[in-house]
Structures are given as structure tokens and as C-alpha cells.
Coordinates of C-alpha atoms and ligand atoms in Angstrom, one line a residue:
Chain U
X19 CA 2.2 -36.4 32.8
X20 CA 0.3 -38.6 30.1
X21 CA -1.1 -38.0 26.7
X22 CA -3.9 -36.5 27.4
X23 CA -3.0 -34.0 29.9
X24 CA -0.1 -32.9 27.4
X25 CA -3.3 -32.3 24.9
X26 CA -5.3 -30.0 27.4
X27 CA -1.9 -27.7 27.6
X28 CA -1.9 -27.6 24.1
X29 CA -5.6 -26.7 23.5
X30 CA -4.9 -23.7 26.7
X31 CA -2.1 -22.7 24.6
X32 CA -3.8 -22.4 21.2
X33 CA -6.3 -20.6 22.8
X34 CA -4.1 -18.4 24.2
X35 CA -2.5 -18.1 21.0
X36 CA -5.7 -16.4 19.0
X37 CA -5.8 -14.5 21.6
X38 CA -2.4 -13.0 22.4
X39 CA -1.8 -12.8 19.1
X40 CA -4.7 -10.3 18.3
X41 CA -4.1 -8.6 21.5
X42 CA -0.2 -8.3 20.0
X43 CA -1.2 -6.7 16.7
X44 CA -3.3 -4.1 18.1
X45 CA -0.3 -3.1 20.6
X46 CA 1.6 -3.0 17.6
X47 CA -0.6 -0.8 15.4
X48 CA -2.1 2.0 18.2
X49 CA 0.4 1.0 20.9
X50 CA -2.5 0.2 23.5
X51 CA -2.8 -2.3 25.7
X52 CA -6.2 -3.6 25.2
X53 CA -7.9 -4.5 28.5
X54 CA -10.6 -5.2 26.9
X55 CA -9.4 -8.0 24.9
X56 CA -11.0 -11.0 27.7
X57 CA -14.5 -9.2 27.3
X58 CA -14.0 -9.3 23.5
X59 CA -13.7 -13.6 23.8
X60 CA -16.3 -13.2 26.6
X61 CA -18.6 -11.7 24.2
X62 CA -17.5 -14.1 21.2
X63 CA -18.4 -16.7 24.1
X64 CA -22.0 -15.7 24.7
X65 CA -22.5 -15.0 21.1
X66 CA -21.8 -18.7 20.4
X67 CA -24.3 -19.5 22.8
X68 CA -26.8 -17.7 22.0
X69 CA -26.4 -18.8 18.4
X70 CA -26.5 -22.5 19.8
X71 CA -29.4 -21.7 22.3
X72 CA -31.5 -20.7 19.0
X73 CA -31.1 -24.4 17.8
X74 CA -28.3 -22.9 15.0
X75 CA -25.0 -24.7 14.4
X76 CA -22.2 -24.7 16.0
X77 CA -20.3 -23.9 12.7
X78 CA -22.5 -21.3 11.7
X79 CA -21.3 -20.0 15.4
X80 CA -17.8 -20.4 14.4
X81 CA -18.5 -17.5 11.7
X82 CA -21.1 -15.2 13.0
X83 CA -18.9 -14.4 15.9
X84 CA -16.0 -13.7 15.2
X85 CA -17.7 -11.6 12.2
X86 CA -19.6 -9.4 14.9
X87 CA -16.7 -8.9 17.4
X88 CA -14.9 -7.5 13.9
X89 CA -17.5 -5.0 13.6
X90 CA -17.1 -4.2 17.8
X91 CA -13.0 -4.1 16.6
X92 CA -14.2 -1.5 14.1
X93 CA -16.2 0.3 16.8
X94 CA -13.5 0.4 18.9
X95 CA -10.9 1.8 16.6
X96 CA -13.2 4.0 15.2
X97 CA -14.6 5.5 18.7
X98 CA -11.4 5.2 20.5
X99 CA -8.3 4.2 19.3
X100 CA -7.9 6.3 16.3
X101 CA -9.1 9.7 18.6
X102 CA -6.8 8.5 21.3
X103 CA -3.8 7.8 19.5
X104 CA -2.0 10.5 20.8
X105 CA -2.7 10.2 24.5
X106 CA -0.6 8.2 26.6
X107 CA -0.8 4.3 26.8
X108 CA -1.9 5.0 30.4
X109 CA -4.8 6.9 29.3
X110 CA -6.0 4.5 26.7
X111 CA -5.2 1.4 28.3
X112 CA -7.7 3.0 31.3
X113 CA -10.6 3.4 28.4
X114 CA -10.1 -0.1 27.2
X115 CA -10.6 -1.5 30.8
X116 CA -13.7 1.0 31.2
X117 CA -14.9 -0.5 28.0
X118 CA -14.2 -4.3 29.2
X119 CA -16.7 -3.3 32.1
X120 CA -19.1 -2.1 30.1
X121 CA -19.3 -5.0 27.6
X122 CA -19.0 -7.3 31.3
X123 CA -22.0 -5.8 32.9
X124 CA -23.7 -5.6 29.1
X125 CA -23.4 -9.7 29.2
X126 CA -25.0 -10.1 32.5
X127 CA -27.4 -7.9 31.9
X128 CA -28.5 -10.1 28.2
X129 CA -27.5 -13.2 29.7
X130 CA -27.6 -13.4 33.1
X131 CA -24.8 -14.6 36.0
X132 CA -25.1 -18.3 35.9
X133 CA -23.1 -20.6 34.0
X134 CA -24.4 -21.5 30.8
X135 CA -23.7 -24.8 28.7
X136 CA -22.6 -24.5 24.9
X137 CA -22.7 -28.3 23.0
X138 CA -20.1 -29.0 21.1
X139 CA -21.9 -30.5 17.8
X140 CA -22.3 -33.7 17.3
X141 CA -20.1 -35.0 14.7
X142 CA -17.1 -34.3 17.2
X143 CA -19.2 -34.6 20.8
X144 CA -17.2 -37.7 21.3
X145 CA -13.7 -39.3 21.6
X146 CA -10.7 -40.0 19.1
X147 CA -8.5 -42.7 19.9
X148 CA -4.9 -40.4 20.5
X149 CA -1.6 -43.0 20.1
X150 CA -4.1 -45.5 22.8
X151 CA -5.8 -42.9 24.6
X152 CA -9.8 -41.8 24.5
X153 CA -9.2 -37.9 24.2
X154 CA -12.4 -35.5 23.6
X155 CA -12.8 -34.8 20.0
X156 CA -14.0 -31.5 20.1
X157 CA -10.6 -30.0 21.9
X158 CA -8.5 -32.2 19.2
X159 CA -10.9 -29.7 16.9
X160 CA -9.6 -26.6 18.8
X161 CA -6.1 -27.5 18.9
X162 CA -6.3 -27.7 14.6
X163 CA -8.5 -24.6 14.3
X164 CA -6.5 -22.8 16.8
X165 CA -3.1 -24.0 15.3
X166 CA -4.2 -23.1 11.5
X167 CA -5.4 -19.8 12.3
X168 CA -2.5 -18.8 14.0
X169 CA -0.7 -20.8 11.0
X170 CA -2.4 -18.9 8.3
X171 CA -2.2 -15.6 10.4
X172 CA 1.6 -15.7 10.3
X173 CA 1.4 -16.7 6.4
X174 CA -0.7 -13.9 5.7
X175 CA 1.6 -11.0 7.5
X176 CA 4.6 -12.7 5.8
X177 CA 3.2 -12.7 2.3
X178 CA 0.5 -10.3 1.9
X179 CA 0.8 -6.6 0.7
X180 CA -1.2 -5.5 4.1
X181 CA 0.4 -8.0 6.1
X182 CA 3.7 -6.1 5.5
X183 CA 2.4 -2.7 6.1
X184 CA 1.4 -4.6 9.1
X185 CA 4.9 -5.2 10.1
X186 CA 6.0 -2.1 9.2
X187 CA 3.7 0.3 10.8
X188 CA 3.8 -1.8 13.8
X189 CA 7.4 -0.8 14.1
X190 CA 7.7 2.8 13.1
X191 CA 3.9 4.0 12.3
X192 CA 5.4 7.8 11.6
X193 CA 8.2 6.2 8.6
X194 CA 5.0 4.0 7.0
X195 CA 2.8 7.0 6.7
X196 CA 5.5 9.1 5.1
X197 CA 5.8 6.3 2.9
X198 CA 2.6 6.5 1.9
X199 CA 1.0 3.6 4.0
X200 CA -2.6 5.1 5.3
X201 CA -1.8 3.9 9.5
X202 CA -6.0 4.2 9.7
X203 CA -6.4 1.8 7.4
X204 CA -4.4 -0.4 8.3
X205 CA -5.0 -0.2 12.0
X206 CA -8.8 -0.9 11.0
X207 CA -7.9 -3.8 9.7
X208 CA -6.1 -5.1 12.6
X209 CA -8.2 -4.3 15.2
X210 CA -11.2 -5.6 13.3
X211 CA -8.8 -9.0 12.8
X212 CA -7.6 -9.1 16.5
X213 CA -11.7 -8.3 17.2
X214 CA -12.4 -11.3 15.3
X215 CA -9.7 -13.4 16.5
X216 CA -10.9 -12.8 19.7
X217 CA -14.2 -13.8 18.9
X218 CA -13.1 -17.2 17.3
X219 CA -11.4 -18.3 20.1
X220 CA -14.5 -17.6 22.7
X221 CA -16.0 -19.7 20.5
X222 CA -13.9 -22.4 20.7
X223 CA -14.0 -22.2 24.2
X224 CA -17.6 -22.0 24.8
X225 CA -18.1 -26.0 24.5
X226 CA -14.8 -26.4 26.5
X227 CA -15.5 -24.0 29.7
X228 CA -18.9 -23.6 29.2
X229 CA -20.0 -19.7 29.6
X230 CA -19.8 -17.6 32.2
X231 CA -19.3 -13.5 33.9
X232 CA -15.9 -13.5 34.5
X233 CA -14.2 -15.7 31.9
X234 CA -12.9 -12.8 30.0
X235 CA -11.2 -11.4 33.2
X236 CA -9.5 -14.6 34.3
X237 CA -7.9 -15.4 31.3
X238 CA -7.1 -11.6 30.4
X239 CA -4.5 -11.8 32.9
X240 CA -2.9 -14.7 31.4
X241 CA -3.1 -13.3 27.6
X242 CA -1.4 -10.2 29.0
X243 CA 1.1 -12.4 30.5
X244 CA 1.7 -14.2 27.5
X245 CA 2.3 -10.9 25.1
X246 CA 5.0 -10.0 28.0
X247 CA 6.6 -13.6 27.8
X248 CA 6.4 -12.9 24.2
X249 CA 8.0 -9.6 23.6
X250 CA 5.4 -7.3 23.8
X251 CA 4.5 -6.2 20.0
X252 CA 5.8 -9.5 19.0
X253 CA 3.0 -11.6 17.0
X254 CA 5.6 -14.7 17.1
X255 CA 7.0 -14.3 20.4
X256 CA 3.1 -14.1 21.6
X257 CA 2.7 -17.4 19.5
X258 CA 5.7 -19.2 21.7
X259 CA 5.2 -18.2 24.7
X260 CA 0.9 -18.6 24.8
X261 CA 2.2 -22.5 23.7
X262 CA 4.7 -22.7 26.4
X263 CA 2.4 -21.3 29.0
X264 CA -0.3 -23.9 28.0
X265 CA 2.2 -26.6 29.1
X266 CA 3.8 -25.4 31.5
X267 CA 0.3 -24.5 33.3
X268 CA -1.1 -27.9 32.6
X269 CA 2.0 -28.9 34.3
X270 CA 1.2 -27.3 37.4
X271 CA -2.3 -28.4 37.4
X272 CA -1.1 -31.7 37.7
X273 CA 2.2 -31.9 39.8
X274 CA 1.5 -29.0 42.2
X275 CA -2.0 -28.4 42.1
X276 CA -2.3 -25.9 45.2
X277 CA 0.0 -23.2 43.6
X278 CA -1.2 -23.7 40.0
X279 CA -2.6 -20.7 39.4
X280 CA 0.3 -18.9 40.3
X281 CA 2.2 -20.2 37.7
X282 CA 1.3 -18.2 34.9
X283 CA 3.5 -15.7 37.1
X284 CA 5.8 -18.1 38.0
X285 CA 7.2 -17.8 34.4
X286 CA 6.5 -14.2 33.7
X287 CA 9.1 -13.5 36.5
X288 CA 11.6 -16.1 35.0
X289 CA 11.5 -15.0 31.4
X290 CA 11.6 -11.8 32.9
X291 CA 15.0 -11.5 34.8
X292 CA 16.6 -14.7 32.3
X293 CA 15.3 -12.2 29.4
X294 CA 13.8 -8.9 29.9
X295 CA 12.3 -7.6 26.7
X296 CA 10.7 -11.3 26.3
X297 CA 11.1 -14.4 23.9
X298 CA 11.0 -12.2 20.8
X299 CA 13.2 -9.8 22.3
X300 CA 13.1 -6.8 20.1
X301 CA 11.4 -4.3 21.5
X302 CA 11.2 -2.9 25.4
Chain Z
X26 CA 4.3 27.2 -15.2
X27 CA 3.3 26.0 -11.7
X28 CA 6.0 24.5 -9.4
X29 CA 5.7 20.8 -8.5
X30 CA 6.4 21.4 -4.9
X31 CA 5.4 24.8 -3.2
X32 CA 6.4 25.4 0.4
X33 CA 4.8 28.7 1.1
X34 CA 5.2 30.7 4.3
X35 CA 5.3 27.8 6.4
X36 CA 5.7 27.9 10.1
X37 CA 6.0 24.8 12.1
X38 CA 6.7 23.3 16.2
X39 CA 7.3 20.7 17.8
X40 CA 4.9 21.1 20.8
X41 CA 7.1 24.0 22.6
X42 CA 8.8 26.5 20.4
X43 CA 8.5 27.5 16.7
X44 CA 11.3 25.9 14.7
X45 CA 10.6 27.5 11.5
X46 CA 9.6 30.8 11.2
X47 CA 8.4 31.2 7.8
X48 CA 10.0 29.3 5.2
X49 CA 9.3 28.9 1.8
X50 CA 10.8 27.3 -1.1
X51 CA 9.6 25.5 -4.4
X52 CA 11.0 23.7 -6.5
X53 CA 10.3 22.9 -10.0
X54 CA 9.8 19.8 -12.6
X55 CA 13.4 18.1 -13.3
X56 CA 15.4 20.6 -11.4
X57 CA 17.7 20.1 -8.2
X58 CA 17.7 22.2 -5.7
X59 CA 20.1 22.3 -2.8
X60 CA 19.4 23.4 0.8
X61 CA 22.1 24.1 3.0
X62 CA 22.4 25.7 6.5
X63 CA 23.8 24.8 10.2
X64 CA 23.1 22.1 12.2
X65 CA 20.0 23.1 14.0
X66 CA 18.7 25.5 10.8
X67 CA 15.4 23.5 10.4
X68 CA 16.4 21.7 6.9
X69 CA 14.9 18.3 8.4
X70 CA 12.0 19.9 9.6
X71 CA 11.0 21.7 6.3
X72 CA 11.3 18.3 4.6
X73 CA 9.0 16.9 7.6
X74 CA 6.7 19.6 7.6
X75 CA 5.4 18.3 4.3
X76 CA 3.8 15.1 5.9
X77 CA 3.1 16.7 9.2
X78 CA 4.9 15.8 11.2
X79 CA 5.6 18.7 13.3
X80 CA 2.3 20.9 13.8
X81 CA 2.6 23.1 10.9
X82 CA 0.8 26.7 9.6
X83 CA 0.8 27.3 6.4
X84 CA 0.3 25.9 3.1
X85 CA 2.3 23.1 0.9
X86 CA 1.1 22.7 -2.6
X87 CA 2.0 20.1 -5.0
X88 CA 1.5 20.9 -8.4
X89 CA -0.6 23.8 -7.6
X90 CA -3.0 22.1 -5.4
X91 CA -3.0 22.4 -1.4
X92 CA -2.0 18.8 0.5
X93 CA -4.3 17.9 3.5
X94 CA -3.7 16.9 6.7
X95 CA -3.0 13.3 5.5
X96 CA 0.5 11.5 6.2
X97 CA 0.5 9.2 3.7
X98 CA -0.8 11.7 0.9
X99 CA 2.3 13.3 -0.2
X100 CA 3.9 10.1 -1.3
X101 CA 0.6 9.4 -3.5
X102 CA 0.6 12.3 -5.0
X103 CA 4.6 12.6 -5.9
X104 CA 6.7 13.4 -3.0
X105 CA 9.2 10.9 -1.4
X106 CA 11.4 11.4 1.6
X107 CA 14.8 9.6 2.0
X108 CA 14.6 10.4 5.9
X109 CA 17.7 11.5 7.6
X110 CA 19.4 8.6 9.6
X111 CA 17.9 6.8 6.5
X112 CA 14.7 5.0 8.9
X113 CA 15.2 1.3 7.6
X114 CA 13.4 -1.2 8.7
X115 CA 15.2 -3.8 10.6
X116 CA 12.9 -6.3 10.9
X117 CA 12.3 -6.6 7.3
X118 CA 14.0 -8.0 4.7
X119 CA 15.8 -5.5 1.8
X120 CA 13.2 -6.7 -1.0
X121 CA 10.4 -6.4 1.2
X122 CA 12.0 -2.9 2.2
X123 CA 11.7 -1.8 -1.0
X124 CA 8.5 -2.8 -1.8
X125 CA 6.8 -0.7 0.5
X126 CA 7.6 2.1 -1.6
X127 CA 4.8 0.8 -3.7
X128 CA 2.4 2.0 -1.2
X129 CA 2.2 5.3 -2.6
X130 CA 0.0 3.4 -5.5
X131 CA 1.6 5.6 -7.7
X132 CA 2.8 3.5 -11.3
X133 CA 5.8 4.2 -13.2
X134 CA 9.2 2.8 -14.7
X135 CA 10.9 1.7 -11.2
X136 CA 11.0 -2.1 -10.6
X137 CA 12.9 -3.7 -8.2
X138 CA 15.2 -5.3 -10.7
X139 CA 15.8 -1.8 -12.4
X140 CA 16.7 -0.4 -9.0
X141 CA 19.0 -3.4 -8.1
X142 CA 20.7 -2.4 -11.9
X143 CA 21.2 1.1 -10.1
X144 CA 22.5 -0.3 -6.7
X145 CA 24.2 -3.1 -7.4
X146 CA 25.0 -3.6 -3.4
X147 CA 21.3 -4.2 -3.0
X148 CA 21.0 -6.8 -5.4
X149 CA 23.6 -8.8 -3.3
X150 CA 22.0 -8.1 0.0
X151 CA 18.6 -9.0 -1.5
X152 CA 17.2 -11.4 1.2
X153 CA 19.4 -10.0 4.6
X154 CA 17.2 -7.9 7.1
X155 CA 17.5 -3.9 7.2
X156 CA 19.9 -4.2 10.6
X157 CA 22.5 -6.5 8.8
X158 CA 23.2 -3.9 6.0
X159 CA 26.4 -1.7 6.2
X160 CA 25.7 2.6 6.3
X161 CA 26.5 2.7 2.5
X162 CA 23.5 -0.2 1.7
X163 CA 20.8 1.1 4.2
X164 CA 21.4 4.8 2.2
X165 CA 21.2 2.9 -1.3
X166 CA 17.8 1.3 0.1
X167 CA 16.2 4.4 2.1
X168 CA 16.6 5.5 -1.8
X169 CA 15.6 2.7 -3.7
X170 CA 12.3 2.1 -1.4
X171 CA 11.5 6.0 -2.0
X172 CA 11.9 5.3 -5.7
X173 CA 9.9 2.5 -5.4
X174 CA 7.2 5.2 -5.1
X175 CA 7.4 6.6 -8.4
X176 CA 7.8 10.2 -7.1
X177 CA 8.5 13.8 -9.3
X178 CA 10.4 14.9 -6.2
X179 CA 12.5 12.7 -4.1
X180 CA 13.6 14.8 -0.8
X181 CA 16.9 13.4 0.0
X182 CA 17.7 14.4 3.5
X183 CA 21.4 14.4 4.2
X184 CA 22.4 11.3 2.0
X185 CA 25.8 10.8 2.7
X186 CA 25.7 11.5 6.3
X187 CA 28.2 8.7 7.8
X188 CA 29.3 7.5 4.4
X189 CA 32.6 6.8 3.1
X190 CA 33.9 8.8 0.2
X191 CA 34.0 6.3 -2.4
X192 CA 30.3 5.3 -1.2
X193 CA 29.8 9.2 -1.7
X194 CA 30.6 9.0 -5.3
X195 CA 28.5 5.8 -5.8
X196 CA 25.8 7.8 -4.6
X197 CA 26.0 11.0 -6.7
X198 CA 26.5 8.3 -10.0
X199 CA 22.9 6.9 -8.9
X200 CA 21.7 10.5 -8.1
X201 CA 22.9 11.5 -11.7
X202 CA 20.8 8.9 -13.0
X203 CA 17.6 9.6 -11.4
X204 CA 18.0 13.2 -12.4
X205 CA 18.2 11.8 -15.9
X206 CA 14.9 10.4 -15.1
X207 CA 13.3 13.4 -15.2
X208 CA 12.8 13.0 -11.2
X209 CA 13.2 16.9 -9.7
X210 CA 15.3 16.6 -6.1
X211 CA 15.6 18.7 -2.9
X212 CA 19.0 17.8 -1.3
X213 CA 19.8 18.4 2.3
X214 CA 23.7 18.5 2.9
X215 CA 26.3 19.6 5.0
X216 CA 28.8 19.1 2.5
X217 CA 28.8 22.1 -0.2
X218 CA 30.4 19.9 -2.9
X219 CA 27.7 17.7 -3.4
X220 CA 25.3 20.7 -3.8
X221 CA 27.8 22.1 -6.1
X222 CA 28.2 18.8 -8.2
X223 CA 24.3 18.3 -8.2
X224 CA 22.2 21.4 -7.7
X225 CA 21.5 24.4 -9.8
X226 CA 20.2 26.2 -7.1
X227 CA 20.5 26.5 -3.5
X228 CA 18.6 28.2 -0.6
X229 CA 19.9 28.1 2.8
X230 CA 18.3 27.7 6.2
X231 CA 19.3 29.5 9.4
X232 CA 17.5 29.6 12.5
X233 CA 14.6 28.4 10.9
X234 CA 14.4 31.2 8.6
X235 CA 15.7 31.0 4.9
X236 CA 18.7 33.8 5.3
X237 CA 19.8 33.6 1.4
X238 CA 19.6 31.9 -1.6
X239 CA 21.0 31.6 -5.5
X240 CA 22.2 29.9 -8.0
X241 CA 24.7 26.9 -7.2
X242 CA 27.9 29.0 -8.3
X243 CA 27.4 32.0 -5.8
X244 CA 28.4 29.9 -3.5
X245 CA 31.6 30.4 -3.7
X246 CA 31.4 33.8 -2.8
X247 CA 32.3 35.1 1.0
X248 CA 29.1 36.9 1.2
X249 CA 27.1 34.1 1.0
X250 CA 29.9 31.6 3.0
X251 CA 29.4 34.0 5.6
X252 CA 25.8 34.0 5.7
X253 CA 25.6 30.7 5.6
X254 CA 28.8 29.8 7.5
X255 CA 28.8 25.9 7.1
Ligands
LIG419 N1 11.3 15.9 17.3 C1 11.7 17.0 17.8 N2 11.2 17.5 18.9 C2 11.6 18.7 19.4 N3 12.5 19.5 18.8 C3 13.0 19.1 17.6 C4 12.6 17.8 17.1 N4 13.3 17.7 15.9 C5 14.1 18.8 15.8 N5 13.9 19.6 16.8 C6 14.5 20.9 17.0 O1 14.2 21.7 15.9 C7 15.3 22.5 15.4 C8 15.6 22.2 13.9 O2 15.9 20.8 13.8 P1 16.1 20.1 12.4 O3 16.3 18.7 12.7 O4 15.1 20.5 11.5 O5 17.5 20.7 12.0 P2 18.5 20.4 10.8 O6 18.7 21.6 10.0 O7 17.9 19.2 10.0 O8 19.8 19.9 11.6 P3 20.8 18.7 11.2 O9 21.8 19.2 10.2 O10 21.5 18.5 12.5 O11 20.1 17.6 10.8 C9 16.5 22.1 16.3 O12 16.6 23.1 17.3 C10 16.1 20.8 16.9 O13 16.6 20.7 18.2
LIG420 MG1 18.5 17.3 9.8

């Protein structure tokens, strides 16, 4: 394996950090799976597009997504999560995959079914010379964004007054609210952030995959993979294992390529039996 | 004068069957009252009926003035649980278990040095998680977080549960001091002494009704042993 493929697991796995991550936080807070976590980056996806497509920055992409997948977080909390949060995880994690359809067909109808080209802008459209090899700018570019938002993510639940009601309601939401932590709130806030999150890393995609119906399914699966490999709930265990994945599917692109995308399952089964509540390991 | 804490008539489930079956109590400013009764009696469940948590009828007023439906309101307005089995957070850290007794947004004279002044043993566990602290510490935390809250009435609900007795008599020292605070308590216990050492008053739970109540020193009569038969 040389330098550069090393690089394209990395840039999978920050990806797939943002994204488990977010999708970690809100199983935390409301105890849902969301299912519709791949439309949410689908949608951050076409959104950078069609910022792009109206001769707009990339940057200014970077910002208005993720800031209007926040406000579809806040839509979903508001319509469904917070009503819902006493039915079963069944029954909610059903609405959020009814929901992922709708937002699926919703794109195709707006957009179309082909695939459509996002540019990465031009100050980073090139290469960077990487220890002696040409490697793609732009995905250097995701790997930092990727790797300081999930940086500054963990900072902020560490240190922050929220960030440790965070914590705490993720674990016993019931105990926080008799403390006097207001669960709503705080569960706005996180699916909002995990919204957002979402939306950010659609973006940063968009240049790499292009766009496309169907790329929030396809990698669903692996960010729900990854949250298992974690320890589901687990925002640092997600962190891990969406890294490990990264290379470890790279990997497999490259020495077995005709069973490749079976590895993302590959490992699911071996963390599984070697550890069974996941990397993190706190929680079942 | 109005009571700080008014349970009125209160009759509460948990899904199936009704646990309580019209309880009252109140309790007023400074004052400690102790409520006894059998395993079973619905002590915990009057303590949680405050903040909802089983499905409750009735009213709860604090200071005169009906609580809604809100989880989180009692602790901003005054009233702090120290949960039974003491509901520590393992995956935090003892300071930053104590400060989310601040989210009740409520200001007042508890800071987290004063509180490590009370509980020493805290002071020395500072930095460990919640899951590395002994019985005795987690109690002397579940405590200092709901002090951390700055409430008129701290619900204690069965404190010493598990504890050993020289921890027990660490405990009623700190209790002693946060009655001397002007802080008004409701104290859930099994064992009669500390109600006698503490409380002024008593009212005791059976079958989720309360069956008698009085002040602290009847309780050393057989009628009301009996009654309550602990
Ligand atoms: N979460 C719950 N779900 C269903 N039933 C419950 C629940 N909690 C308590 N009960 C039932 O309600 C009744 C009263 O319980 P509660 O915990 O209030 O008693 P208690 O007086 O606090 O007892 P103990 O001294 O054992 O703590 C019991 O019959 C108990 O089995
Ligand atoms: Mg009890």
C-alpha cells in the first residue's frame, strides 16, 4: 500500500467521522437510530451543488449547507423526535427511514437521476507534493476539515456547559432532567449539530464523489456500521472506528478488490464477537 | 404562611396500577421532615412524582404556585432530589458531576470549593470518574451535585442505604450543616434513628397511602410502631 492510497482511507474515514459522529449524538440524546442520516449528507451534497451550479463559492457552500440541514435537524426533532420519544426505537427508527425516502425522491425530483459534477475551487483543484508523492489537494483539504471538526467537536463536549449536559443526558436523560437540564433543549441542539454535521461532510464529498441518487444509502450502511464498531452512543468510539474502517476499506480496495465491499462487514463481525458492545464498550 | 413544597392529593402509576393512592404532604421553609414506611410504601415514588416521572393526578405546588408538566422545572424553581441508588454518573468526572447541579440556573452560596469544605472525601476524589468512587463518596456527591443547585428543599431519598456506620455519621454532620443553611429537607429512611436525630416531624407511607403521621418523638410509641411496622 503506498502513500497515497493510505491518504484516500484517511479522507473515507474523516468522512465517516462527521458523520458517525452526528449520527452517535442523536442516538445518544432520543435513542433513535437515524436512517435518515445518508439522505441528510445526500442533501448537504446537492445543496453544495447547487450553490456551485449558481457560480457561488465553494466556501460559501461549506457554510450554507450545513446551516440548512441544521434547520432540517430542527425539523426533525421538532416534528418527530421530540413527539416520538416515547415509542419504541423500532417505531422511530421506521419514521426516519420513511423520512430518508422522502428527502431521496425530493432530490431526484429537484435535481434529477444523473450524476452531477461539483468543482472543488481552484486554489486547491490541484496537487501537493505528500513526503514525494502528487496527492489531490482538495482531499488533503477534507482530511484537515474533517479531522478539526471532529477535533473541535470532542473539545467542545469536553469543556462546554452544553457539551456536558450532552454527556449527561446522553447517558441517563430521566437523572438530567430531574436535575434541571431541559432534555428538549438540549436534544435540539444536537440534532440541529448532527443535522449540520451531516451537511458538512456532503459537502466535502461533493467534489470528491461527485453527486448522485443513492449516495446517501450506500454509505448509510457503512456509518451505521461504524457507530456499531464504535459502541453505539459512543461519540469517540464512532471517531475510532470510522478511522479504522477508512483503512482498513482502502485496504481491501487495493489487495482484494473483488470482495471489498464486503469488508465494512468483514470487521463489524470481528469487532463484534472479539468485543461485543464495540470499541468504546460501555453501553449494549 | 404558604409551604415551600405542597404535595396535595396526589395519585400516581406507573403504566399498570396506581402506586399512590392520594398522598399529601408539605413541608415548610427550614424544617425537616421525615417520611418513613415499608419497602414497597411509595416513598420513592412521592419524591418522583414531583418531576413526573410516573404519570401523576393531582397537584404539587412550590411556594404556593402549581409546577407544570416540565422535568427539569422543579430543580429551577427550589427542589432537588438526591435519587435513591444515588444515580451518579459514571462517565463523568466528580467535578464535572457536581457541576451539573448548576443547571437548575438557580444562584446562591454553594461553590464547589465550599462543598469539598463539607465533604472532604470529594475533594480527594476530585478528578476520578463517578464508577471509581466507593458507596460513601457517590452518596456525598449525589448530595453535593443536588446542592450545587441551590435548592430550599433537598429530597434526600434513602441516604445511607448501603453505607457504613461511621459514613452514616459523616453524613448526618453534613446534613446538620445544610439544615443550618436554612435549606428545609424531606428524608426517606428505613432507619428510624436518623429521622429521630434529624426530623421534627414524620409522616409515614403504606401502601401508597399516608397511614399516620406526628411529631418526631411519637415515634416511639407502639401505636405508631405498629402502624408503621418498619
Ligand atoms: N419504575 C417502576 N415501574 C413499575 N412499578 C414500579 C416502578 N417503581 C416502583 N414501582 C412499584 O411501585 C411501588 C412503590 O415503589 P417505591 O419505589 O415508591 O417504594 P419505596 O417506598 O420507595 O420502597 P423502597 O424502600 O424499597 O425504596 C412498588 O410496588 C414498586 O414495585
Ligand atoms: Mg424507594
Amino acid at each position: 500500500m503506498n502513500l497515497a492510497q493510505v491518504l484516500n482511507g484517511l479522507a473515507l474515514g474523516a468522512l465517516l467521522m462527521i458523520l458517525s459522529s452526528g449520527l452517535a449524538l442523536i442516538y445518544g440524546l432520543r435513542g433513535v437510530m437515524n436512517f435518515s442520516h445518508g439522505a441528510l449528507y445526500m442533501l448537504g451534497a446537492y445543496l453544495a451543488y447547487e450553490v456551485t451550479s449558481q457560480g457561488l463559492s465553494f466556501w460559501l457552500a461549506l457554510i450554507l449547507a450545513p446551516l440548512g440541514l441544521a434547520i432540517v435537524g430542527a425539523a426533525l426533532e421538532l416534528g418527530f423526535f421530540r413527539r416520538l420519544q416515547r415509542r419504541s426505537h423500532i417505531e422511530v427508527g421506521l419514521v426516519t427511514f420513511g423520512i430518508a425516502l422522502v428527502i431521496d425522491r425530493l432530490i431526484v425530483i429537484v435535481w434529477g437521476d444523473n450524476t452531477l459534477p461539483v468543482r472543488a475551487p481552484k486554489a486547491v483543484d490541484g496537487t501537493t507534493n505528500v513526503f514525494g508523492t502528487d496527492y489531490p489537494t482538495y482531499r488533503l483539504l477534507m482530511i484537515v476539515v474533517a479531522i478539526a471538526m471532529a477535533a473541535a467537536l470532542v473539545l467542545w463536549l469536553r469543556n462546554s456547559r452544553v457539551g456536558l449536559h450532552i454527556r449527561a443526558a446522553s447517558h441517563d436523560t430521566e437523572t438530567s432532567g430531574i436535575l434541571g437540564i431541559n432534555v428538549d433543549r438540549v436534544s435540539l441542539v444536537v440534532v440541529m449539530l448532527g443535522g449540520a454535521l451531516a451537511g458538512l461532510a456532503g459537502t466535502l464529498a461533493a467534489p470528491y464523489f461527485s453527486v448522485s441518487p443513492g449516495m446517501g444509502q450506500s454509505i448509510l450502511i457503512t456509518v451505521l456500521i461504524v457507530v456499531v464498531v464504535g459502541g453505539i452512543g459512543s461519540v469517540g468510539g464512532a471517531m475510532a472506528a470510522a478511522l479504522l474502517l477508512g483503512l482498513v476499506q482502502i485496504m481491501g480496495n487495493v489487495w482484494l478488490p473483488s470482495v471489498a465491499v464486503l469488508v465494512p462487514y468483514a470487521l463489524l463481525i470481528v469487532v463484534l464477537l472479539w468485543r461485543p458492545t464495540g470499541l468504546a464498550g460501555k453501553r449494549v | 404562611m404558604t409551604p415551600l413544597l405542597e404535595i396535595d392529593d396526589i395519585y400516581a402509576s406507573y403504566g399498570g396500577a396506581l402506586v399512590l393512592d392520594g398522598v399529601s404532604l408539605s413541608v415548610d421553609e427550614g424544617e425537616t421532615v421525615g417520611l418513613i414506611g415499608r419497602n414497597g410504601a411509595g416513598k420513592s415514588t412521592t419524591l418522583l412524582s414531583i418531576y413526573g416521572v410516573p404519570t401523576v393526578r393531582g397537584e404539587i405546588r412550590v411556594s404556593g404556585k402549581a409546577l407544570g408538566k416540565r422535568q427539569y422545572e422543579p430543580a429551577s424553581r427550589g427542589v432537588s432530589l438526591v435519587p435513591q441508588g444515588k444515580r451518579i454518573y459514571p462517565n463523568l468526572t466528580v467535578e464535572e458531576n457536581i457541576m451539573l447541579g448548576r443547571a437548575s440556573g438557580r444562584k446562591g452560596a454553594w461553590t464547589v470549593a465550599r462543598l469539598k469544605e463539607l465533604f472532604p472525601n470529594l475533594a480527594r476524589a476530585s478528578g476520578r470518574p463517578g464508577n471509581q468512587l466507593s458507596g460513601g463518596e457517590q452518596q456525598m456527591l449525589a448530595i453535593a451535585r443536588a446542592l450545587m443547585a441551590e435548592p430550599q428543599v433537598l429530597l434526600l431519598d434513602e441516604p445511607t442505604e448501603g453505607l457504613a456506620p461511621v459514613i452514616i455519621d459523616e453524613l448526618i454532620d453534613a446534613l446538620r450543616v445544610i439544615q443550618e443553611a436554612g435549606t428545609a429537607l424531606v428524608l426517606v429512611e428505613q432507619h428510624i434513628r436518623m429521622v429521630q436525630q434529624l426530623a421534627t416531624r414524620f409522616v409515614a407511607l403504606g401502601k401508597g397511602r399516608v397511614v399516620t403521621q406526628g411529631a418526631v418523638g411519637d415515634l416511639e410509641t407502639r401505636a405508631v410502631q405498629q402502624l408503621v411496622a418498619l
